Every structure is written in structure tokens, then in C-alpha cells.
Coordinates of C-alpha atoms in Angstrom, one line a residue:
M1 CA -18.7 -21.6 -13.0
T2 CA -21.2 -20.2 -15.5
T3 CA -20.3 -18.4 -18.7
A4 CA -21.1 -15.1 -17.1
E5 CA -18.6 -15.7 -14.3
I6 CA -15.7 -16.5 -16.6
P7 CA -13.3 -13.6 -16.7
A8 CA -13.0 -11.9 -20.1
E9 CA -9.2 -12.0 -19.9
P10 CA -8.1 -14.3 -17.1
L11 CA -4.7 -13.6 -15.7
S12 CA -2.3 -16.1 -14.1
I13 CA -0.9 -15.4 -10.6
G14 CA 2.5 -14.6 -12.3
E15 CA 0.8 -12.0 -14.5
V16 CA -0.9 -10.4 -11.6
A17 CA 2.3 -10.4 -9.6
E18 CA 4.0 -8.5 -12.5
R19 CA 1.1 -6.0 -12.8
T20 CA 0.8 -5.3 -9.1
G21 CA 4.4 -5.6 -7.9
L22 CA 3.3 -8.1 -5.3
S23 CA 5.1 -11.5 -5.1
V24 CA 3.3 -14.7 -5.9
H25 CA 3.7 -15.5 -2.2
A26 CA 2.1 -12.2 -1.2
L27 CA -0.8 -12.8 -3.5
R28 CA -1.5 -16.2 -1.9
F29 CA -1.2 -14.5 1.5
Y30 CA -3.7 -11.8 0.5
E31 CA -6.1 -14.6 -0.6
R32 CA -5.6 -16.6 2.6
E33 CA -6.1 -13.6 4.8
G34 CA -9.3 -12.5 3.1
L35 CA -7.9 -9.3 1.7
L36 CA -9.5 -9.8 -1.7
V37 CA -13.0 -8.6 -2.4
G38 CA -14.1 -11.6 -4.5
P39 CA -13.2 -15.2 -4.8
V40 CA -10.2 -16.1 -7.0
H41 CA -11.5 -18.4 -9.8
R42 CA -9.5 -21.5 -10.6
T43 CA -9.0 -23.6 -13.6
S44 CA -10.1 -27.3 -13.6
G45 CA -6.4 -28.0 -12.7
G46 CA -6.6 -25.6 -9.7
R47 CA -4.6 -22.7 -11.1
R48 CA -5.7 -19.3 -10.0
R49 CA -7.2 -17.1 -12.6
Y50 CA -7.6 -13.4 -11.8
T51 CA -9.8 -10.7 -13.5
S52 CA -8.9 -7.1 -14.2
S53 CA -11.1 -6.2 -11.3
D54 CA -8.9 -8.3 -9.0
V55 CA -5.9 -6.4 -10.3
D56 CA -7.6 -3.0 -9.7
W57 CA -8.4 -4.0 -6.1
L58 CA -4.9 -5.3 -5.5
L59 CA -3.4 -2.0 -6.7
I60 CA -5.6 -0.2 -4.2
C61 CA -4.4 -2.6 -1.5
V62 CA -0.7 -2.0 -2.5
R63 CA -1.1 1.8 -2.1
L64 CA -2.9 1.4 1.2
R65 CA -0.2 -0.9 2.5
E66 CA 2.6 1.4 1.1
S67 CA 1.0 4.3 3.0
G68 CA 1.1 2.3 6.2
M69 CA -2.4 0.9 6.6
P70 CA -2.2 -2.0 9.0
L71 CA -3.2 -5.4 7.7
A72 CA -6.0 -5.5 10.2
D73 CA -7.5 -2.3 8.8
L74 CA -7.0 -3.5 5.2
K75 CA -8.8 -6.8 6.1
L76 CA -11.7 -4.8 7.7
F77 CA -11.9 -2.6 4.6
A78 CA -11.9 -5.6 2.2
G79 CA -14.6 -7.2 4.3
L80 CA -16.8 -4.1 4.2
V81 CA -16.4 -3.9 0.4
R82 CA -17.2 -7.6 0.1
E83 CA -20.4 -7.1 2.0
G84 CA -21.6 -4.7 -0.6
P85 CA -23.7 -1.5 -0.3
G86 CA -24.9 -0.2 3.0
N87 CA -21.7 0.2 4.9
E88 CA -20.2 3.1 3.0
E89 CA -20.1 5.3 6.2
E90 CA -17.9 2.7 7.9
R91 CA -15.6 2.5 4.8
L92 CA -15.3 6.3 4.8
H93 CA -14.5 6.4 8.5
L94 CA -11.8 3.8 8.0
L95 CA -10.3 5.7 5.1
D96 CA -10.5 9.1 6.8
A97 CA -8.7 7.7 9.9
H98 CA -6.0 6.4 7.6
R99 CA -5.7 9.6 5.7
Q100 CA -5.2 11.5 9.0
R101 CA -2.4 9.1 9.9
V102 CA -0.8 9.7 6.5
D103 CA -1.2 13.4 6.8
A104 CA 0.6 13.3 10.2
Q105 CA 3.4 11.3 8.6
I106 CA 3.7 13.8 5.8
R107 CA 4.0 16.7 8.3
A108 CA 6.6 14.8 10.3
L109 CA 8.6 14.1 7.1
E110 CA 8.4 17.7 6.0
E111 CA 9.8 18.8 9.3
C112 CA 12.6 16.2 8.9
R113 CA 13.3 17.5 5.4
S114 CA 13.5 21.1 6.6
L115 CA 16.0 20.1 9.3
I116 CA 18.1 18.2 6.7
A117 CA 18.0 21.2 4.3
W118 CA 19.0 23.6 7.1
K119 CA 21.9 21.3 8.2
A120 CA 23.1 20.8 4.6
G121 CA 23.0 24.6 4.1
V122 CA 25.2 25.0 7.2
Y123 CA 27.8 22.6 5.8
A124 CA 27.6 24.1 2.3
E125 CA 28.1 27.6 3.8
H126 CA 31.1 26.5 5.8
L127 CA 32.7 24.6 2.9
A128 CA 32.2 27.6 0.6
R129 CA 34.1 29.8 3.2
G130 CA 36.8 27.2 3.7
E131 CA 35.8 26.9 7.4
A132 CA 34.4 23.3 7.4
G133 CA 37.2 21.8 9.5
G134 CA 36.0 20.8 13.0
L135 CA 32.3 21.0 12.3
W136 CA 30.8 18.5 14.7
D137 CA 34.1 16.8 15.2
P138 CA 33.7 14.2 18.0
T139 CA 37.5 13.9 18.3
A140 CA 38.0 17.6 18.9

């Protein structure tokens, strides 16, 4: 490793886990599965040393996974980023497809929330009038 490759402020795997919310096990998994965009540098003793760029990328990965992006798509996205310039259209296509899935999930959740709010209103109205007894009573 040359001086130019040495991270300005190297972080341990534990520090990265704390900053990203990923477990140490998950960080090792991400590395094994090729989900990182660069190699993880190591000390002479073999300890992983991460850069702030690694953390930034991992935070993107966390959000993509939290929003339901499949690991296969995340792996493809990471591979495209790793390849460098020239495949931005493919990256955009992958992100647009994921955004469409997320938008559909949001619409479905909004419909669920509306139903829950309506049903809660029915119960609140009946309770306010003192007529809640027997609402959806399966024993009646």
C-alpha cells in the first residue's frame, strides 16, 4: 500500500458497524459478497481498516436494503459502480426500477393506513356514543 492509498482516518470494523448500524458479521458478509465498491484495506496484522468513503457507500447500501432492494440488485449496482464511468445508464435503470417498487409499496401502505384510520374512527365513534358493545364480536 502506497502512502496515497492509506486512508486519512482509518476506521476499525467496530467503528464502521457503529456508524452504519450494520453488525460486524454483516460487514464481513458485504465484503465477501462483493457489495463494497473498493477493497477493504488491512493492517499488517490483517485487521480491516475502512475509509470514510467506505462508510458513505455502506450507508447507501443500508438505505437501499431497508427499502427492499434485493441483494442481487445491490450486488449488481455495486459492481457497476466498481467498474467506473461508462455504465451510468445501467445504474439509473436499476435505481429507477427500485424506486418504482418503493413507490408501489408506499401507495399500498397509504391504502392500509387509510383503512386503519377509517376503522379506528368507527370504533372511536361507537365508543363515544356508548354503543361499542358487540362490534365485530365473534361470540355473538
